[in-house]
PDB file of C-alpha atoms in Angstrom:
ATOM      1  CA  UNK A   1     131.707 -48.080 171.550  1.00  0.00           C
ATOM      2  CA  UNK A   2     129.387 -46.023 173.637  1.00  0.00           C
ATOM      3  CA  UNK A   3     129.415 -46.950 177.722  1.00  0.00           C
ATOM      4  CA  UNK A   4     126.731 -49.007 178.430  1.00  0.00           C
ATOM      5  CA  UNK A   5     123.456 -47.828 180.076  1.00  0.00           C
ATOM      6  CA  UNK A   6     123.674 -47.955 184.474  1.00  0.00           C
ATOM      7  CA  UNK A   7     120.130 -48.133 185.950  1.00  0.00           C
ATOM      8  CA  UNK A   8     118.671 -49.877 189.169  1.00  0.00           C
ATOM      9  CA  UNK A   9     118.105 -53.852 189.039  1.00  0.00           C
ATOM     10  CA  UNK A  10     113.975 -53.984 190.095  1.00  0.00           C
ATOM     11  CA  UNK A  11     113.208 -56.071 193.559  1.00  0.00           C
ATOM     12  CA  UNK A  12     110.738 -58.810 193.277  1.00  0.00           C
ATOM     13  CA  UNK A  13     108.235 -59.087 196.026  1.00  0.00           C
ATOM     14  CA  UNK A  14     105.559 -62.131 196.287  1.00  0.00           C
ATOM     15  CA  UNK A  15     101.897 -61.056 197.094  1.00  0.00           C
ATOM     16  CA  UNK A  16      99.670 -62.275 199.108  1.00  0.00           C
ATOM     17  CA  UNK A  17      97.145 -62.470 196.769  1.00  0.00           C
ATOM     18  CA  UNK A  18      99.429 -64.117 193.990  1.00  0.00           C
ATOM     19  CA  UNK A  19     101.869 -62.733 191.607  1.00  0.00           C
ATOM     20  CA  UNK A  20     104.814 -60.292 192.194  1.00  0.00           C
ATOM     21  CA  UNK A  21     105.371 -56.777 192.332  1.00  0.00           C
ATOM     22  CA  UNK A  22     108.497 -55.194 191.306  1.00  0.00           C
ATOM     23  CA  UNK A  23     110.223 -51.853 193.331  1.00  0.00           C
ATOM     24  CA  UNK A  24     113.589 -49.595 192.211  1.00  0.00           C
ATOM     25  CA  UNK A  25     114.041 -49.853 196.299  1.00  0.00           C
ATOM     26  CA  UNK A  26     112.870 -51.277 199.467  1.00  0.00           C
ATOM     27  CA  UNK A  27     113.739 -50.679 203.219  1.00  0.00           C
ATOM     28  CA  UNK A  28     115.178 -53.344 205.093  1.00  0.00           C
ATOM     29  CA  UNK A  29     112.279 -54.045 207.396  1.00  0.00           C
ATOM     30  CA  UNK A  30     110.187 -54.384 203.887  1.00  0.00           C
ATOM     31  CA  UNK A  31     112.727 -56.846 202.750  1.00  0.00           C
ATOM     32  CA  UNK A  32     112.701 -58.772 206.160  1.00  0.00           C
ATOM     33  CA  UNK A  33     109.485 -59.180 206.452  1.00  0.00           C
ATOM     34  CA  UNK A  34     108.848 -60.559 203.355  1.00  0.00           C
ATOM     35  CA  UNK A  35     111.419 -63.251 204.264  1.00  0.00           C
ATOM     36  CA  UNK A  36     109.766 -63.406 207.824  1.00  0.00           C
ATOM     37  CA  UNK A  37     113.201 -62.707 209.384  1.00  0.00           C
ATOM     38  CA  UNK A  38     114.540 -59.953 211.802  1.00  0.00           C
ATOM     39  CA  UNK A  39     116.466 -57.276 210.336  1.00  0.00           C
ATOM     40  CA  UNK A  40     120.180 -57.957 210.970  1.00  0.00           C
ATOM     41  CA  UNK A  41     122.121 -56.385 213.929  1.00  0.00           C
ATOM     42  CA  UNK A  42     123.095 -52.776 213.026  1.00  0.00           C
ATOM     43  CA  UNK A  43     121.073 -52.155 210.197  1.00  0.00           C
ATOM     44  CA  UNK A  44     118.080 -49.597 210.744  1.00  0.00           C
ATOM     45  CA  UNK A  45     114.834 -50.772 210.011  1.00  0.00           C
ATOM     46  CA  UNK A  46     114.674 -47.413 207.324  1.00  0.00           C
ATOM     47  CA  UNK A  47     117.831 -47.812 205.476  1.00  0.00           C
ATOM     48  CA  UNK A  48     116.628 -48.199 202.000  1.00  0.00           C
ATOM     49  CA  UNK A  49     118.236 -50.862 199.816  1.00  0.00           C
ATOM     50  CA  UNK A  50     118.794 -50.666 196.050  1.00  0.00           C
ATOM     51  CA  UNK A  51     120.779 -52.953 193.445  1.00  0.00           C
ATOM     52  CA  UNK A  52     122.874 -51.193 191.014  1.00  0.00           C
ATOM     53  CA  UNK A  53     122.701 -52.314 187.044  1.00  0.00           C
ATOM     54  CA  UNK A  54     125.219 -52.017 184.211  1.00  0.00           C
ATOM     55  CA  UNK A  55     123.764 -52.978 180.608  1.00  0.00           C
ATOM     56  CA  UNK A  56     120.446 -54.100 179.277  1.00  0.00           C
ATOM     57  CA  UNK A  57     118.117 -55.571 181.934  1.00  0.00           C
ATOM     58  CA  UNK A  58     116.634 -57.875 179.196  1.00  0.00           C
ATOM     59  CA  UNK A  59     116.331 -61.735 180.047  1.00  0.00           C
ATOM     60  CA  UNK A  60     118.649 -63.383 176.916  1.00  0.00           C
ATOM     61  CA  UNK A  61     121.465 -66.246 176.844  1.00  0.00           C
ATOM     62  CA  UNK A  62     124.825 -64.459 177.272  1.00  0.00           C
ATOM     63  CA  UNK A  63     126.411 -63.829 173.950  1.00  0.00           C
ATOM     64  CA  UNK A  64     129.140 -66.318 174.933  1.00  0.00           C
ATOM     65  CA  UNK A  65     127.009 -69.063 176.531  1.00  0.00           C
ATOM     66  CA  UNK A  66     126.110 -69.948 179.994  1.00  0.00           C
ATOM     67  CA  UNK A  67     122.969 -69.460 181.966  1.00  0.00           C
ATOM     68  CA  UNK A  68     120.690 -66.200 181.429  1.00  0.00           C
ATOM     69  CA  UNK A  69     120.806 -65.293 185.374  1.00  0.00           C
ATOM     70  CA  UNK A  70     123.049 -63.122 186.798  1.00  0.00           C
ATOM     71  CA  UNK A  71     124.988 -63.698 190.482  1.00  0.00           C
ATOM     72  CA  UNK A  72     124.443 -60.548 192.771  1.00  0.00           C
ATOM     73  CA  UNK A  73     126.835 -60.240 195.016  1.00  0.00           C
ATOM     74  CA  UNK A  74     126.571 -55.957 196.197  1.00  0.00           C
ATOM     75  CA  UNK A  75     124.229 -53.697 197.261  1.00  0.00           C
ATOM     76  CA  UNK A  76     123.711 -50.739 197.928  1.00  0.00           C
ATOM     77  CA  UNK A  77     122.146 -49.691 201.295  1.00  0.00           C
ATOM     78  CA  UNK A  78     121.749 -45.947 202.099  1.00  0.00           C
ATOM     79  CA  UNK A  79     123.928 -44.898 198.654  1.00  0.00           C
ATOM     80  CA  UNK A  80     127.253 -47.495 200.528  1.00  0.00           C
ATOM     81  CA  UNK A  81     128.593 -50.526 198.485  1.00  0.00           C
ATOM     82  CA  UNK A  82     128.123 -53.405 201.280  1.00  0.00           C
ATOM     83  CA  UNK A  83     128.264 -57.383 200.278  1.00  0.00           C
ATOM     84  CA  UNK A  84     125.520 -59.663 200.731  1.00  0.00           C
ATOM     85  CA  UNK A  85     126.585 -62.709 202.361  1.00  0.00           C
ATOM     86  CA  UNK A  86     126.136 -65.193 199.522  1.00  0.00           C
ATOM     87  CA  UNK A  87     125.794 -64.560 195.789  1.00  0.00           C
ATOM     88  CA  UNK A  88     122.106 -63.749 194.865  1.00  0.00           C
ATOM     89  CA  UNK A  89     120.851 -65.268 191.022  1.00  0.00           C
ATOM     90  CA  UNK A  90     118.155 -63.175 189.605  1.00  0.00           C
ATOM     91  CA  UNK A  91     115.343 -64.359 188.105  1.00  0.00           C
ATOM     92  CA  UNK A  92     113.066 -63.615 184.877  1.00  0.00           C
ATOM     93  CA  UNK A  93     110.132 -61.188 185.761  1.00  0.00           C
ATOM     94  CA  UNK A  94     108.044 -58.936 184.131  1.00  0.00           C
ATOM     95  CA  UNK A  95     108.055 -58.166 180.749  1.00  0.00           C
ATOM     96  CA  UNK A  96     110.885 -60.644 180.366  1.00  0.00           C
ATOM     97  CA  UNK A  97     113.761 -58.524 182.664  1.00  0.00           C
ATOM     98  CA  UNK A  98     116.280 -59.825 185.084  1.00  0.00           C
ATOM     99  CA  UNK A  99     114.759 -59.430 188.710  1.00  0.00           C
ATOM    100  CA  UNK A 100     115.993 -59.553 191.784  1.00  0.00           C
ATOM    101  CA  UNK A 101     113.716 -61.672 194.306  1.00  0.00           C
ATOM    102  CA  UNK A 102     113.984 -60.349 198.044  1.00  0.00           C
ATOM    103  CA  UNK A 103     114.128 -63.268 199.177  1.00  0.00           C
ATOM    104  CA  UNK A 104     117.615 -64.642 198.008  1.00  0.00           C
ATOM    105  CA  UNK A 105     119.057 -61.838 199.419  1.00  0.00           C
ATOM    106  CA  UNK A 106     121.114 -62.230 202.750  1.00  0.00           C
ATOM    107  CA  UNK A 107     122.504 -59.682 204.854  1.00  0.00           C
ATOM    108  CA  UNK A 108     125.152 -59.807 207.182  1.00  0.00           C
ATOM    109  CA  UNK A 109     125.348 -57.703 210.392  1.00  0.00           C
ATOM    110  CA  UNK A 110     126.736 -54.030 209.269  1.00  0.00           C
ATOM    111  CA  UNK A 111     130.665 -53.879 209.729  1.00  0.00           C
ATOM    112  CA  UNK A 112     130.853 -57.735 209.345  1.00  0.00           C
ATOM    113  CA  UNK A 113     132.722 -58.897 206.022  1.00  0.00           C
ATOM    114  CA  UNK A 114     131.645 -61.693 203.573  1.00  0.00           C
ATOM    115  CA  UNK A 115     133.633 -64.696 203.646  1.00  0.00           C
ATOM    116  CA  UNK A 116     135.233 -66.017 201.080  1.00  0.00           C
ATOM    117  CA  UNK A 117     134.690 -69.528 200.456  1.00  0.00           C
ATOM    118  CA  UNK A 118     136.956 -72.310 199.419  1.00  0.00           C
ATOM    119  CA  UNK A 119     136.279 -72.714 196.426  1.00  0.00           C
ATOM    120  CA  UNK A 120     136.368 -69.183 195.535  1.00  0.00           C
ATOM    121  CA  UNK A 121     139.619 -69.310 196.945  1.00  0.00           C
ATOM    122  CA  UNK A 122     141.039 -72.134 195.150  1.00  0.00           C
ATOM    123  CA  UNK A 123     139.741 -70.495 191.719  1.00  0.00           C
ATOM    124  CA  UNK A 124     141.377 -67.087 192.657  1.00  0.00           C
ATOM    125  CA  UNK A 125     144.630 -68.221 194.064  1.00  0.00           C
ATOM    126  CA  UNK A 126     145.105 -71.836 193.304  1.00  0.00           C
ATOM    127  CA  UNK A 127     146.107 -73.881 196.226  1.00  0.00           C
ATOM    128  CA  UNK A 128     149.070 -73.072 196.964  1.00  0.00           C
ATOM    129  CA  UNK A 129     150.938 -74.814 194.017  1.00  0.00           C
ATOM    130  CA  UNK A 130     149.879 -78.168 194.687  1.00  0.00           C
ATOM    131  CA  UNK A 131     149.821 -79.599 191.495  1.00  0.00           C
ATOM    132  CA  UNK A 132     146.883 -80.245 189.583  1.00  0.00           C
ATOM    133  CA  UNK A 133     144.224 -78.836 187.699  1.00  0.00           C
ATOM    134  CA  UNK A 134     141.790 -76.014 188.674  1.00  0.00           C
ATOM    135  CA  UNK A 135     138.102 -77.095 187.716  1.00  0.00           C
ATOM    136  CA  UNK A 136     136.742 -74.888 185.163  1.00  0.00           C
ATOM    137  CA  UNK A 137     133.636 -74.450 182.055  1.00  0.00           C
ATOM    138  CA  UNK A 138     135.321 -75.143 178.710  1.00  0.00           C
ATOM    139  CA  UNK A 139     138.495 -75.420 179.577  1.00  0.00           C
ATOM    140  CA  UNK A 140     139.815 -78.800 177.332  1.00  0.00           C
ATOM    141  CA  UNK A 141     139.695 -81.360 179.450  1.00  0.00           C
ATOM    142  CA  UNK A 142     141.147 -83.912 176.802  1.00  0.00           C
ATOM    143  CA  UNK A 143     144.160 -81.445 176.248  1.00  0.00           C
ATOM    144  CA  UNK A 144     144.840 -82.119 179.848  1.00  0.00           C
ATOM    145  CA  UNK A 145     145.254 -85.869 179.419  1.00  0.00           C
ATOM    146  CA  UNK A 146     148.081 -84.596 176.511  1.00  0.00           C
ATOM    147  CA  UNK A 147     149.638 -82.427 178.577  1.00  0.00           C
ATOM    148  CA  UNK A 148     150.033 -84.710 181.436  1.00  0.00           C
ATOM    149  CA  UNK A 149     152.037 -87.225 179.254  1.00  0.00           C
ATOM    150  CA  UNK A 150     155.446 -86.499 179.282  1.00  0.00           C
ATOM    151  CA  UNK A 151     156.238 -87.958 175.861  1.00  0.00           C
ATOM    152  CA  UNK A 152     153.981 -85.399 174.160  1.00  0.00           C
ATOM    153  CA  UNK A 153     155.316 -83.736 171.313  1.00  0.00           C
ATOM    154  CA  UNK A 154     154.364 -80.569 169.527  1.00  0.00           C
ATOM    155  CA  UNK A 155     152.305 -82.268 167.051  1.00  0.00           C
ATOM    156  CA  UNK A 156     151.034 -84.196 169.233  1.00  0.00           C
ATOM    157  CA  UNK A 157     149.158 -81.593 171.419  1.00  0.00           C
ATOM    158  CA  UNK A 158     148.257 -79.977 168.360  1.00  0.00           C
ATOM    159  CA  UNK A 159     146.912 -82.770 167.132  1.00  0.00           C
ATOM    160  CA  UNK A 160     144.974 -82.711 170.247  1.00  0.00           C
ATOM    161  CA  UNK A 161     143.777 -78.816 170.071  1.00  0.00           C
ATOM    162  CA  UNK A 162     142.746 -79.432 166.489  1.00  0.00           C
ATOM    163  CA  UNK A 163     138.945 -80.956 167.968  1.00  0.00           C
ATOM    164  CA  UNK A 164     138.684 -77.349 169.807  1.00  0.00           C
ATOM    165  CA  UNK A 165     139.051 -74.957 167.002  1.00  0.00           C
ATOM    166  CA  UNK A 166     135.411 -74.453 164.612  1.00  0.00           C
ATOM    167  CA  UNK A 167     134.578 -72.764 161.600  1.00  0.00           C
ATOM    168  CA  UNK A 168     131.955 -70.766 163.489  1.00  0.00           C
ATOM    169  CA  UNK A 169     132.215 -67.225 161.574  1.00  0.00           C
ATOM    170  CA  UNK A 170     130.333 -64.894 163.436  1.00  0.00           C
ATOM    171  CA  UNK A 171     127.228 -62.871 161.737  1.00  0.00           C
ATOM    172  CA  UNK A 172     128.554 -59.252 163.007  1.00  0.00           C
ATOM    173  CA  UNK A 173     132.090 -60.346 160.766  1.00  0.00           C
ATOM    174  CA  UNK A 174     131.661 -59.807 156.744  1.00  0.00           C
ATOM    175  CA  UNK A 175     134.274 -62.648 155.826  1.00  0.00           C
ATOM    176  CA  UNK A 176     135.165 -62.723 151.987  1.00  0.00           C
ATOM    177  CA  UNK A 177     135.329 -65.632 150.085  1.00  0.00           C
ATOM    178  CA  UNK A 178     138.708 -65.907 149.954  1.00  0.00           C
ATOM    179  CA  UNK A 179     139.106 -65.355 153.857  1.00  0.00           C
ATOM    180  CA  UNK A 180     138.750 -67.680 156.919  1.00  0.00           C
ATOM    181  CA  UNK A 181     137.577 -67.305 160.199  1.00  0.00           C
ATOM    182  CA  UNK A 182     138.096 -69.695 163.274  1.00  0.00           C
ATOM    183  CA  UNK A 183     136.745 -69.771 166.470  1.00  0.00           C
ATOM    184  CA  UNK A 184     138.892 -71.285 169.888  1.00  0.00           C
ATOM    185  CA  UNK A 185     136.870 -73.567 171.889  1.00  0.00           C
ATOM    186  CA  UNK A 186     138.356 -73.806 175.130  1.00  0.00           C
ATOM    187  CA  UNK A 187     138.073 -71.361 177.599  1.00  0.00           C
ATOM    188  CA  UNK A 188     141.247 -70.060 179.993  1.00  0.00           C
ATOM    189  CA  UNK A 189     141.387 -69.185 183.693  1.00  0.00           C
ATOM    190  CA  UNK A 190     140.665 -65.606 183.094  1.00  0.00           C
ATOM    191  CA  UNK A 191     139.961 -65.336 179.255  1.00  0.00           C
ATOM    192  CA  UNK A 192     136.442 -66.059 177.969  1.00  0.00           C
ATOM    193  CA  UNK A 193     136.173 -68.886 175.575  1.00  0.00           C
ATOM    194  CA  UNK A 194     135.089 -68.070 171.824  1.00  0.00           C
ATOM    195  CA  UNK A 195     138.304 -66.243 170.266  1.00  0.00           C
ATOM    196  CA  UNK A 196     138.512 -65.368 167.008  1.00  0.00           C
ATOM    197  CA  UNK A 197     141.543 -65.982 164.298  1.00  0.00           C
ATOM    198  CA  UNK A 198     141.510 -65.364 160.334  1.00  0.00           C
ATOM    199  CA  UNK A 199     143.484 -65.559 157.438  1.00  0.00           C
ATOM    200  CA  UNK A 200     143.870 -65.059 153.972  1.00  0.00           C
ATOM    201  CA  UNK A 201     144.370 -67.937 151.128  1.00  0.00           C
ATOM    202  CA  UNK A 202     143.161 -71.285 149.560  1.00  0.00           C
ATOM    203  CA  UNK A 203     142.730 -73.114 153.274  1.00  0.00           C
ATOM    204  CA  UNK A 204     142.120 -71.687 156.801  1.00  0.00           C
ATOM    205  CA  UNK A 205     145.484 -73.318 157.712  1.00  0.00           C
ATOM    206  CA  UNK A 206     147.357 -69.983 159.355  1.00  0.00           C
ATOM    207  CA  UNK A 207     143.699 -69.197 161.611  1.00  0.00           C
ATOM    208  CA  UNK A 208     143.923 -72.741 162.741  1.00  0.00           C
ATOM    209  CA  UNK A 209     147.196 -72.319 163.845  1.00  0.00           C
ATOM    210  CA  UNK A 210     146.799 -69.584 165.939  1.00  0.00           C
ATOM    211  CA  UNK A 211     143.657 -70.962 167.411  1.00  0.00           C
ATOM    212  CA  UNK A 212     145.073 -74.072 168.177  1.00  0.00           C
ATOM    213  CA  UNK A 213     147.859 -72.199 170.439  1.00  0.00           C
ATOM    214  CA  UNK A 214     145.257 -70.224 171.909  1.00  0.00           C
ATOM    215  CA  UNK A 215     143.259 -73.480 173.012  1.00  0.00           C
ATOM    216  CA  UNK A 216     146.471 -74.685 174.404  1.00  0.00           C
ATOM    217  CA  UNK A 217     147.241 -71.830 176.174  1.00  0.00           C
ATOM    218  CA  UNK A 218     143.683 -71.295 177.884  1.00  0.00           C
ATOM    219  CA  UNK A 219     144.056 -75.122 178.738  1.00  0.00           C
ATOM    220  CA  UNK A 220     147.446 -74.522 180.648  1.00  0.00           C
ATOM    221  CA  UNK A 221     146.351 -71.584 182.230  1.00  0.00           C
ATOM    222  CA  UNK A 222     143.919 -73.734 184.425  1.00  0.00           C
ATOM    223  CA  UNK A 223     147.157 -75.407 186.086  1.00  0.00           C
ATOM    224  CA  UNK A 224     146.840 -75.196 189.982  1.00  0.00           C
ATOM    225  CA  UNK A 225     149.726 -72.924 190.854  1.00  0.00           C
ATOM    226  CA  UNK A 226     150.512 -69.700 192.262  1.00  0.00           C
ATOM    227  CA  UNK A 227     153.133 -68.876 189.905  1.00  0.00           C
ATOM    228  CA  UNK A 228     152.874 -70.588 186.618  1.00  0.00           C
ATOM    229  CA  UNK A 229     156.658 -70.186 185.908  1.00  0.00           C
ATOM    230  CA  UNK A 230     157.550 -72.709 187.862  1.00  0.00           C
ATOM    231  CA  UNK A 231     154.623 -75.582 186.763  1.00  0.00           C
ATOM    232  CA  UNK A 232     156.461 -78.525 185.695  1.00  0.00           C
ATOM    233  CA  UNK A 233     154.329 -78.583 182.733  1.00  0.00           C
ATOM    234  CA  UNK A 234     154.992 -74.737 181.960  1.00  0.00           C
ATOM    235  CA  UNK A 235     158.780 -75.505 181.867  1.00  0.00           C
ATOM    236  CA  UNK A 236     158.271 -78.303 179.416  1.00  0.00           C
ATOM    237  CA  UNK A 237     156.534 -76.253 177.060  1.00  0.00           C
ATOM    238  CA  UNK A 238     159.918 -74.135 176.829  1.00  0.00           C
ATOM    239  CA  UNK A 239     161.595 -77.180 175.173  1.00  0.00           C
ATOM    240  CA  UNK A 240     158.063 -78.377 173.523  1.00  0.00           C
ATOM    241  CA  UNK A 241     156.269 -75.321 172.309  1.00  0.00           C
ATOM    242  CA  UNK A 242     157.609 -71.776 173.425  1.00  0.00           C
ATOM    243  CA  UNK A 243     154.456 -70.273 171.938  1.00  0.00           C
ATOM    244  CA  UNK A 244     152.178 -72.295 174.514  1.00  0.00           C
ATOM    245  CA  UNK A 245     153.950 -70.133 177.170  1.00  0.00           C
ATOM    246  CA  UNK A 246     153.473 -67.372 175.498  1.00  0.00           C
ATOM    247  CA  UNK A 247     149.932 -68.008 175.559  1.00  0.00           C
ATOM    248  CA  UNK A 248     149.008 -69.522 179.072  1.00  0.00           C
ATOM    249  CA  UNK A 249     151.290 -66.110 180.380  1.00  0.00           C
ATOM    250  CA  UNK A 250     148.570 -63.798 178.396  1.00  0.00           C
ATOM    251  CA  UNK A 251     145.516 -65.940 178.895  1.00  0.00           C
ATOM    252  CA  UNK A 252     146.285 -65.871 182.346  1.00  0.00           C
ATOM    253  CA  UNK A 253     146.767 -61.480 181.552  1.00  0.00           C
ATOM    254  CA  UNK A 254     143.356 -61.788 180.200  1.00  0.00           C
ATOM    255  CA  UNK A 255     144.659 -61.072 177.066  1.00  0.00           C
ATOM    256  CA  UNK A 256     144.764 -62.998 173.703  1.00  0.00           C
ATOM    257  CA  UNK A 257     147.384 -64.967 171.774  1.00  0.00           C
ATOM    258  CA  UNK A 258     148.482 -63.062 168.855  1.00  0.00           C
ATOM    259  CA  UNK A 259     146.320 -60.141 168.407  1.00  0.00           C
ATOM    260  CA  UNK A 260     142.410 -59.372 168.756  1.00  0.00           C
ATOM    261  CA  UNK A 261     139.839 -60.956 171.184  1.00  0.00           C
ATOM    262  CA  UNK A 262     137.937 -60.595 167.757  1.00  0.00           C
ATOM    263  CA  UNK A 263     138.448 -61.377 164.716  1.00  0.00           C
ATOM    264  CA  UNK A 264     141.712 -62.027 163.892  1.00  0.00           C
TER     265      UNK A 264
END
């Protein structure tokens, strides 16, 4: 797969006149003044600000859902990495690109770092095992309701994971008529939802299998704790389904259950 292409994210200025202009760079005192604020302490008025890009700057719906923007959260000012103080979206501009608008940009004084919030805390490190579920996108809520009951069995949660698995072969995959290809709905704490499994034979049994541990797996990787080994959930699954472990432990490794983040 060839890397993709690195280029500079354009700055979006408002004019006076109407309309926007769009700049590779700007100085600091052109960014400040066109949010009518003082350039922060330490920072010279010169030092000429630029936003670095990986991958197409075209404005399209992520190929695994979400919104089109993009969060900002570095810059770089006089060719240093430095933080802005809260995440910047960009914005469609012209010609249908991603833009960066000045004015969502915030510095903090030079030297000073960005503090992390609590929120992004929690979703990082948990909360220091307290029990619980992180909040996340797509992460099977109603497998959480199965989990939490004690008298669950295998088939039950199974049962459960079947409503997150779909037939949703993707166009890029050539699947043969006697071949089937599922897709895992539920998304894990640090694995993307949308995972592919396949098999061969009369019924797309085997793929739904797989993808229904994966869904599991991605669900019980969303468990607030610091150490997943020793959720009281985790532990049941040892006596329940050993292959749920398996999976939360990669999901949370950002890695797949059995095999490809592909097709299967």
């Amino acid at each position: 797969m060839p890397p993709k292409k690195r280029g500079l994210l354009p700055l979006q200025f408002a004019l006076k006149e109407g309309g926007f202009k769009e700049v590779r760079q700007a100085t600091m005192a052109e960014i400040h003044k066109a949010k009518d604020e003082a350039v922060p302490a330490g920072w010279n008025d010169t030092d000429v600000v630029k936003v670095e890009w990986t991958g197409s700057l075209d404005w399209k719906k992520p190929r695994r859902g979400g919104p089109k923007n993009r969060g900002i959260m570095r810059v770089i000012v006089e060719e240093e990495a430095h933080y802005l103080r809260d995440t910047a979206n960009t914005v469609k501009g012209n010609n249908k690109k991603h833009v960066l608008p000045v004015t969502k940009m915030h510095f903090l004084p030079k030297g000073e770092k960005r503090k992390e919030s609590e929120k992004a805390k929690a979703k990082r490190l948990g909360t220091k095992g307290s029990g619980g579920w992180l909040q996340g996108t797509d992460c099977g809520p109603k497998l959480r309701e199965v989990f939490e009951n004690s008298e669950a069995t295998k088939d039950d949660l199974l049962a459960a994971a079947d409503q997150y698995v779909r037939p949703r072969p993707h166009s890029k995959y050539n699947v043969k008529d006697d071949c089937h290809l599922v897709q895992c709905g539920v998304g894990g704490r640090y694995l993307g939802v949308g995972i592919y499994y396949g098999c061969v034979g009369s019924t797309d049994a085997v793929a739904r299998a797989d993808a229904k541990i994966q869904a599991l797996g991605n669900c019980l990787s969303w468990r607030d704790t610091d150490n997943i080994e020793k959720d009281p959930i985790y532990k049941r699954m040892k006596r329940v389904c050993p292959a749920i472990q398996a999976a939360a432990r990669l999901s949370l490794l950002k890695k797949p259950y059995k095999g490809k983040k592909g097709a299967g």
